[in-house]
mmCIF file of C-alpha atoms in Angstrom:
data_model
loop_
_atom_site.group_PDB
_atom_site.id
_atom_site.type_symbol
_atom_site.label_atom_id
_atom_site.label_comp_id
_atom_site.label_asym_id
_atom_site.label_seq_id
_atom_site.Cartn_x
_atom_site.Cartn_y
_atom_site.Cartn_z
ATOM 1 C CA MET A 523 -8.153 9.184 -11.574
ATOM 2 C CA SER A 524 -10.899 6.548 -11.548
ATOM 3 C CA ALA A 525 -13.127 9.025 -13.400
ATOM 4 C CA PHE A 526 -11.033 8.376 -16.501
ATOM 5 C CA VAL A 527 -11.905 4.658 -16.420
ATOM 6 C CA GLU A 528 -14.944 3.805 -18.493
ATOM 7 C CA ASN A 529 -17.927 2.844 -16.316
ATOM 8 C CA HIS A 530 -15.754 3.278 -13.216
ATOM 9 C CA LEU A 531 -18.785 3.643 -10.941
ATOM 10 C CA GLU A 532 -20.056 0.262 -12.101
ATOM 11 C CA TRP A 533 -16.727 -1.228 -11.044
ATOM 12 C CA PHE A 534 -17.162 0.257 -7.584
ATOM 13 C CA ARG A 535 -20.707 -1.090 -7.481
ATOM 14 C CA PHE A 536 -19.359 -4.513 -8.480
ATOM 15 C CA SER A 537 -16.728 -4.286 -5.708
ATOM 16 C CA GLY A 538 -19.501 -3.583 -3.227
ATOM 17 C CA ARG A 539 -21.304 -6.734 -4.332
ATOM 18 C CA ILE A 540 -18.140 -8.805 -3.887
ATOM 19 C CA LEU A 541 -17.723 -7.361 -0.412
ATOM 20 C CA GLY A 542 -21.309 -8.241 0.406
ATOM 21 C CA LEU A 543 -20.951 -11.796 -0.891
ATOM 22 C CA ALA A 544 -17.818 -12.284 1.215
ATOM 23 C CA LEU A 545 -19.774 -11.180 4.278
ATOM 24 C CA ILE A 546 -22.736 -13.460 3.545
ATOM 25 C CA HIS A 547 -20.534 -16.499 2.936
ATOM 26 C CA GLN A 548 -18.292 -15.695 5.928
ATOM 27 C CA TYR A 549 -15.075 -15.419 3.951
ATOM 28 C CA LEU A 550 -12.590 -13.064 5.534
ATOM 29 C CA LEU A 551 -10.950 -10.487 3.306
ATOM 30 C CA ASP A 552 -7.191 -10.268 3.688
ATOM 31 C CA ALA A 553 -7.333 -6.515 3.226
ATOM 32 C CA PHE A 554 -7.149 -3.327 5.256
ATOM 33 C CA PHE A 555 -9.899 -0.734 5.248
ATOM 34 C CA THR A 556 -10.013 2.399 7.380
ATOM 35 C CA ARG A 557 -12.639 2.962 10.074
ATOM 36 C CA PRO A 558 -14.358 5.673 7.968
ATOM 37 C CA PHE A 559 -14.803 3.051 5.223
ATOM 38 C CA TYR A 560 -16.768 0.786 7.558
ATOM 39 C CA LYS A 561 -18.839 3.728 8.761
ATOM 40 C CA ALA A 562 -19.644 4.503 5.133
ATOM 41 C CA LEU A 563 -20.837 0.912 4.664
ATOM 42 C CA LEU A 564 -23.092 1.326 7.689
ATOM 43 C CA ARG A 565 -24.189 4.763 6.444
ATOM 44 C CA LEU A 566 -23.007 6.329 9.675
ATOM 45 C CA PRO A 567 -21.481 9.817 9.923
ATOM 46 C CA CYS A 568 -17.797 10.133 10.780
ATOM 47 C CA ASP A 569 -16.519 12.181 13.712
ATOM 48 C CA LEU A 570 -13.148 13.675 14.580
ATOM 49 C CA SER A 571 -11.833 10.487 16.199
ATOM 50 C CA ASP A 572 -12.286 8.601 12.917
ATOM 51 C CA LEU A 573 -9.758 10.854 11.185
ATOM 52 C CA GLU A 574 -6.985 9.299 13.265
ATOM 53 C CA TYR A 575 -7.295 6.169 11.092
ATOM 54 C CA LEU A 576 -7.205 8.175 7.865
ATOM 55 C CA ASP A 577 -4.887 11.160 8.322
ATOM 56 C CA GLU A 578 -3.086 11.377 11.655
ATOM 57 C CA GLU A 579 -1.569 14.842 11.129
ATOM 58 C CA PHE A 580 -4.871 16.317 9.971
ATOM 59 C CA HIS A 581 -6.567 14.724 12.979
ATOM 60 C CA GLN A 582 -4.009 16.196 15.369
ATOM 61 C CA SER A 583 -4.422 19.719 13.994
ATOM 62 C CA LEU A 584 -8.215 19.605 14.342
ATOM 63 C CA GLN A 585 -7.930 17.987 17.771
ATOM 64 C CA TRP A 586 -5.687 20.855 18.896
ATOM 65 C CA MET A 587 -8.261 23.334 17.632
ATOM 66 C CA LYS A 588 -10.990 21.525 19.549
ATOM 67 C CA ASP A 589 -9.014 21.402 22.805
ATOM 68 C CA ASN A 590 -7.716 24.981 22.796
ATOM 69 C CA ASP A 591 -9.111 28.498 22.709
ATOM 70 C CA ILE A 592 -8.374 29.779 19.206
ATOM 71 C CA THR A 593 -9.332 33.394 19.851
ATOM 72 C CA GLU A 594 -6.809 35.700 18.133
ATOM 73 C CA ILE A 595 -4.631 32.668 17.278
ATOM 74 C CA LEU A 596 -6.029 31.272 14.027
ATOM 75 C CA ASP A 597 -7.163 33.278 11.024
ATOM 76 C CA LEU A 598 -9.485 30.895 9.195
ATOM 77 C CA THR A 599 -12.692 31.008 7.202
ATOM 78 C CA PHE A 600 -15.138 28.238 6.295
ATOM 79 C CA THR A 601 -13.110 27.338 3.215
ATOM 80 C CA VAL A 602 -10.543 24.768 2.196
ATOM 81 C CA ASN A 603 -7.994 24.660 -0.598
ATOM 82 C CA GLU A 604 -8.282 21.742 -3.007
ATOM 83 C CA GLU A 605 -5.708 20.684 -5.574
ATOM 84 C CA VAL A 606 -7.009 19.058 -8.764
ATOM 85 C CA PHE A 607 -4.516 18.201 -11.504
ATOM 86 C CA GLY A 608 -2.048 20.731 -10.147
ATOM 87 C CA GLN A 609 -4.586 23.558 -9.901
ATOM 88 C CA VAL A 610 -5.389 24.863 -6.409
ATOM 89 C CA THR A 611 -8.900 26.192 -5.904
ATOM 90 C CA GLU A 612 -10.756 27.459 -2.866
ATOM 91 C CA ARG A 613 -13.906 25.597 -1.878
ATOM 92 C CA GLU A 614 -16.493 26.828 0.591
ATOM 93 C CA LEU A 615 -17.456 24.410 3.353
ATOM 94 C CA LYS A 616 -20.864 26.100 3.590
ATOM 95 C CA SER A 617 -22.738 28.737 1.631
ATOM 96 C CA GLY A 618 -20.903 32.044 1.985
ATOM 97 C CA GLY A 619 -18.103 30.314 3.856
ATOM 98 C CA ALA A 620 -15.420 32.578 2.405
ATOM 99 C CA ASN A 621 -16.932 35.457 4.371
ATOM 100 C CA ILE A 622 -17.446 33.575 7.644
ATOM 101 C CA GLN A 623 -14.601 33.763 10.145
ATOM 102 C CA VAL A 624 -13.885 30.690 12.298
ATOM 103 C CA THR A 625 -14.235 31.652 15.961
ATOM 104 C CA GLU A 626 -14.209 29.919 19.309
ATOM 105 C CA LYS A 627 -18.003 29.971 19.155
ATOM 106 C CA ASN A 628 -18.430 28.310 15.740
ATOM 107 C CA LYS A 629 -15.282 26.133 15.612
ATOM 108 C CA LYS A 630 -17.305 22.986 16.416
ATOM 109 C CA GLU A 631 -19.245 23.391 13.167
ATOM 110 C CA TYR A 632 -16.012 24.112 11.285
ATOM 111 C CA ILE A 633 -14.364 20.941 12.625
ATOM 112 C CA GLU A 634 -17.406 18.837 11.694
ATOM 113 C CA LYS A 635 -17.401 20.189 8.151
ATOM 114 C CA MET A 636 -13.647 19.697 7.808
ATOM 115 C CA VAL A 637 -13.985 16.074 8.934
ATOM 116 C CA LYS A 638 -16.759 15.495 6.394
ATOM 117 C CA TRP A 639 -14.681 17.139 3.648
ATOM 118 C CA ARG A 640 -11.558 15.102 4.437
ATOM 119 C CA VAL A 641 -13.417 11.780 4.552
ATOM 120 C CA GLU A 642 -15.397 12.410 1.363
ATOM 121 C CA ARG A 643 -12.695 14.241 -0.603
ATOM 122 C CA GLY A 644 -12.865 13.071 -4.199
ATOM 123 C CA VAL A 645 -14.638 9.787 -3.440
ATOM 124 C CA VAL A 646 -18.284 10.662 -2.812
ATOM 125 C CA GLN A 647 -19.662 9.086 -6.002
ATOM 126 C CA GLN A 648 -17.350 6.091 -5.781
ATOM 127 C CA THR A 649 -18.316 5.431 -2.167
ATOM 128 C CA GLU A 650 -22.024 5.733 -2.930
ATOM 129 C CA ALA A 651 -21.668 3.248 -5.812
ATOM 130 C CA LEU A 652 -19.779 0.741 -3.651
ATOM 131 C CA VAL A 653 -22.281 1.009 -0.797
ATOM 132 C CA ARG A 654 -25.165 0.600 -3.255
ATOM 133 C CA GLY A 655 -23.607 -2.601 -4.603
ATOM 134 C CA PHE A 656 -23.017 -3.864 -1.059
ATOM 135 C CA TYR A 657 -26.692 -3.538 -0.136
ATOM 136 C CA GLU A 658 -27.822 -5.166 -3.367
ATOM 137 C CA VAL A 659 -26.676 -8.483 -1.884
ATOM 138 C CA VAL A 660 -26.776 -7.768 1.868
ATOM 139 C CA ASP A 661 -29.989 -7.204 3.811
ATOM 140 C CA SER A 662 -29.495 -3.936 5.695
ATOM 141 C CA ARG A 663 -31.053 -5.553 8.758
ATOM 142 C CA LEU A 664 -28.160 -8.021 8.842
ATOM 143 C CA VAL A 665 -25.553 -5.331 9.465
ATOM 144 C CA SER A 666 -27.658 -2.780 11.349
ATOM 145 C CA VAL A 667 -26.740 -4.497 14.628
ATOM 146 C CA TYR A 668 -23.027 -3.758 14.118
ATOM 147 C CA ASP A 669 -20.959 -0.706 14.832
ATOM 148 C CA ALA A 670 -17.934 0.078 12.639
ATOM 149 C CA ARG A 671 -15.476 -1.904 14.770
ATOM 150 C CA GLU A 672 -17.716 -4.975 14.838
ATOM 151 C CA LEU A 673 -18.261 -4.846 11.075
ATOM 152 C CA GLU A 674 -14.497 -4.647 10.592
ATOM 153 C CA LEU A 675 -14.075 -7.828 12.649
ATOM 154 C CA VAL A 676 -16.781 -9.631 10.663
ATOM 155 C CA ILE A 677 -15.321 -8.640 7.280
ATOM 156 C CA ALA A 678 -11.577 -8.690 7.941
ATOM 157 C CA GLY A 679 -11.172 -10.547 11.238
ATOM 158 C CA THR A 680 -8.665 -9.529 13.868
ATOM 159 C CA ALA A 681 -4.926 -9.058 13.599
ATOM 160 C CA GLU A 682 -4.293 -9.979 17.230
ATOM 161 C CA ILE A 683 -3.343 -13.598 17.871
ATOM 162 C CA ASP A 684 -4.699 -15.347 20.976
ATOM 163 C CA LEU A 685 -2.257 -18.231 21.457
ATOM 164 C CA ILE A 686 -4.429 -20.066 23.966
ATOM 165 C CA ASP A 687 -7.420 -19.977 21.610
ATOM 166 C CA TRP A 688 -5.187 -21.047 18.700
ATOM 167 C CA ARG A 689 -3.773 -24.039 20.562
ATOM 168 C CA ASN A 690 -7.154 -25.086 21.963
ATOM 169 C CA ASN A 691 -8.580 -25.203 18.434
ATOM 170 C CA THR A 692 -5.767 -27.113 16.722
ATOM 171 C CA GLU A 693 -6.049 -30.702 15.500
ATOM 172 C CA TYR A 694 -3.196 -33.189 15.070
ATOM 173 C CA ARG A 695 -2.583 -36.071 12.667
ATOM 174 C CA GLY A 696 0.008 -38.693 11.826
ATOM 175 C CA GLY A 697 0.912 -39.501 15.421
ATOM 176 C CA TYR A 698 1.182 -35.970 16.736
ATOM 177 C CA HIS A 699 -0.812 -34.875 19.781
ATOM 178 C CA ASP A 700 -0.786 -31.868 22.076
ATOM 179 C CA GLY A 701 1.712 -33.485 24.447
ATOM 180 C CA HIS A 702 4.111 -34.712 21.749
ATOM 181 C CA ILE A 703 7.587 -33.230 22.182
ATOM 182 C CA VAL A 704 7.657 -31.817 18.634
ATOM 183 C CA ILE A 705 4.286 -30.145 19.183
ATOM 184 C CA ARG A 706 5.465 -28.723 22.496
ATOM 185 C CA TRP A 707 8.497 -27.318 20.685
ATOM 186 C CA PHE A 708 6.211 -25.912 17.989
ATOM 187 C CA TRP A 709 4.082 -23.949 20.446
ATOM 188 C CA ALA A 710 7.173 -22.814 22.346
ATOM 189 C CA ALA A 711 8.539 -21.446 19.072
ATOM 190 C CA VAL A 712 5.260 -19.695 18.227
ATOM 191 C CA GLU A 713 5.209 -18.199 21.719
ATOM 192 C CA ARG A 714 8.629 -16.670 21.029
ATOM 193 C CA PHE A 715 7.416 -15.178 17.737
ATOM 194 C CA ASN A 716 6.268 -11.578 17.740
ATOM 195 C CA ASN A 717 2.721 -10.878 16.553
ATOM 196 C CA GLU A 718 3.837 -10.114 12.994
ATOM 197 C CA GLN A 719 5.629 -13.474 12.734
ATOM 198 C CA ARG A 720 2.576 -15.258 14.126
ATOM 199 C CA LEU A 721 0.423 -13.571 11.496
ATOM 200 C CA ARG A 722 2.850 -14.679 8.797
ATOM 201 C CA LEU A 723 2.718 -18.243 10.096
ATOM 202 C CA LEU A 724 -1.068 -18.115 10.049
ATOM 203 C CA GLN A 725 -0.989 -16.771 6.489
ATOM 204 C CA PHE A 726 1.492 -19.476 5.467
ATOM 205 C CA VAL A 727 -0.855 -22.223 6.640
ATOM 206 C CA THR A 728 -4.315 -20.759 5.982
ATOM 207 C CA GLY A 729 -3.757 -18.211 3.224
ATOM 208 C CA THR A 730 -4.998 -15.337 5.380
ATOM 209 C CA SER A 731 -3.430 -13.309 8.154
ATOM 210 C CA SER A 732 -6.782 -12.606 9.811
ATOM 211 C CA VAL A 733 -8.551 -14.491 12.575
ATOM 212 C CA PRO A 734 -12.380 -14.724 12.484
ATOM 213 C CA TYR A 735 -14.048 -12.543 15.099
ATOM 214 C CA GLU A 736 -15.426 -15.746 16.702
ATOM 215 C CA GLY A 737 -11.862 -17.023 17.149
ATOM 216 C CA PHE A 738 -9.880 -19.951 15.758
ATOM 217 C CA ALA A 739 -12.829 -22.328 16.096
ATOM 218 C CA ALA A 740 -14.380 -20.484 13.142
ATOM 219 C CA LEU A 741 -11.436 -20.849 10.735
ATOM 220 C CA ARG A 742 -12.646 -21.763 7.259
ATOM 221 C CA GLY A 743 -11.069 -23.795 4.494
ATOM 222 C CA SER A 744 -12.157 -24.314 0.905
ATOM 223 C CA ASN A 745 -15.133 -26.429 1.985
ATOM 224 C CA GLY A 746 -16.392 -24.591 5.048
ATOM 225 C CA LEU A 747 -15.290 -24.749 8.664
ATOM 226 C CA ARG A 748 -11.864 -26.336 9.048
ATOM 227 C CA ARG A 749 -9.653 -26.016 12.090
ATOM 228 C CA PHE A 750 -5.929 -25.401 12.096
ATOM 229 C CA CYS A 751 -4.200 -28.784 11.734
ATOM 230 C CA ILE A 752 -0.628 -30.023 12.214
ATOM 231 C CA GLU A 753 0.313 -33.317 10.564
ATOM 232 C CA LYS A 754 3.486 -35.356 10.992
ATOM 233 C CA TRP A 755 5.244 -35.493 7.642
ATOM 234 C CA GLY A 756 8.596 -35.684 5.903
ATOM 235 C CA LYS A 757 12.209 -35.862 6.975
ATOM 236 C CA ILE A 758 14.050 -33.599 9.373
ATOM 237 C CA THR A 759 15.932 -32.103 6.429
ATOM 238 C CA SER A 760 12.666 -30.779 4.978
ATOM 239 C CA LEU A 761 11.062 -27.426 5.609
ATOM 240 C CA PRO A 762 7.459 -27.299 6.860
ATOM 241 C CA ARG A 763 4.914 -27.125 4.064
ATOM 242 C CA ALA A 764 1.334 -25.904 4.034
ATOM 243 C CA HIS A 765 -1.985 -26.857 2.451
ATOM 244 C CA THR A 766 -3.955 -23.613 2.576
ATOM 245 C CA CYS A 767 -7.194 -25.199 1.340
ATOM 246 C CA PHE A 768 -7.208 -27.430 4.425
ATOM 247 C CA ASN A 769 -5.516 -25.108 6.956
ATOM 248 C CA ARG A 770 -2.936 -27.845 7.438
ATOM 249 C CA LEU A 771 0.730 -27.572 8.348
ATOM 250 C CA ASP A 772 2.931 -30.540 7.468
ATOM 251 C CA LEU A 773 5.584 -30.517 10.178
ATOM 252 C CA PRO A 774 8.596 -32.875 10.049
ATOM 253 C CA PRO A 775 9.582 -34.623 13.324
ATOM 254 C CA TYR A 776 12.597 -32.430 14.010
ATOM 255 C CA SER A 777 15.150 -33.750 16.479
ATOM 256 C CA SER A 778 15.575 -30.573 18.516
ATOM 257 C CA TYR A 779 13.823 -27.355 19.429
ATOM 258 C CA SER A 780 16.493 -25.231 17.768
ATOM 259 C CA MET A 781 16.093 -27.132 14.499
ATOM 260 C CA LEU A 782 12.307 -26.744 14.560
ATOM 261 C CA HIS A 783 12.535 -23.049 15.405
ATOM 262 C CA GLU A 784 15.001 -22.415 12.581
ATOM 263 C CA LYS A 785 13.031 -24.347 9.942
ATOM 264 C CA LEU A 786 9.703 -22.852 10.995
ATOM 265 C CA LEU A 787 11.103 -19.336 10.954
ATOM 266 C CA ILE A 788 12.435 -19.842 7.423
ATOM 267 C CA ALA A 789 8.975 -20.962 6.304
ATOM 268 C CA VAL A 790 7.362 -17.968 8.008
ATOM 269 C CA GLU A 791 9.776 -15.439 6.525
ATOM 270 C CA GLU A 792 9.397 -16.935 3.044
ATOM 271 C CA THR A 793 5.604 -17.227 3.139
ATOM 272 C CA SER A 794 5.074 -15.774 -0.306
ATOM 273 C CA THR A 795 7.458 -18.154 -2.064
ATOM 274 C CA PHE A 796 7.974 -21.272 -0.021
ATOM 275 C CA GLY A 797 6.191 -24.508 0.756
ATOM 276 C CA LEU A 798 2.664 -23.710 -0.380
ATOM 277 C CA GLU A 799 0.466 -26.326 -1.999
#
């Protein structure tokens, strides 16, 4: 549908530039991209394993074909059916593909071409425009040292929370310290959270649910590096509040663990609407 947007390829090129600028300035993107997307940025070919991130059922069917003898089981040619605006057409995966039967001997080539078709389906020009914009601001030598997984970590961070690293890279203000009873309750509560709740807490305080690939020591605020901070603030009747520009959580001196856990959980569950400044 993007083809109906005027100058749509220029918009993809612009998006690539934004992505490149985020990488250069070390700002994590709170977004999800598939592994094939990162391979496209690195100009690397995709293989069958990459399809698992894009289309699990399609991946499973091709994986079955790879792992099993298909002789006299499958009746396929080097073609694929494509639907465009409700019209189904047959497309050859290679020249003369409609007349080439898929056999046990040539199935490897068929799988490779099917992977390429599925990854590129309908987005070849858009992907090329985005990648072109990306390298207009990023020196290719800067990213050539990465594989797709490493580039994903650099651009989007990790979604797994290391509690020890988090706690070791947290600062305290207003009378709080690591041994303070309220802080001990705080970390006990976070330890009880599942990973999704921890990510929501991180997003509540920092504005992003991703952790830099270097760990919590590399958290950034509006003015560069800024560690996670917990400051003593407010009355016990108040909910925690956050200052996302400074990665700071204002935490009232609650009188019990249960009270802290309840108030913190409310803040976490209402991240999008509560307590942000």
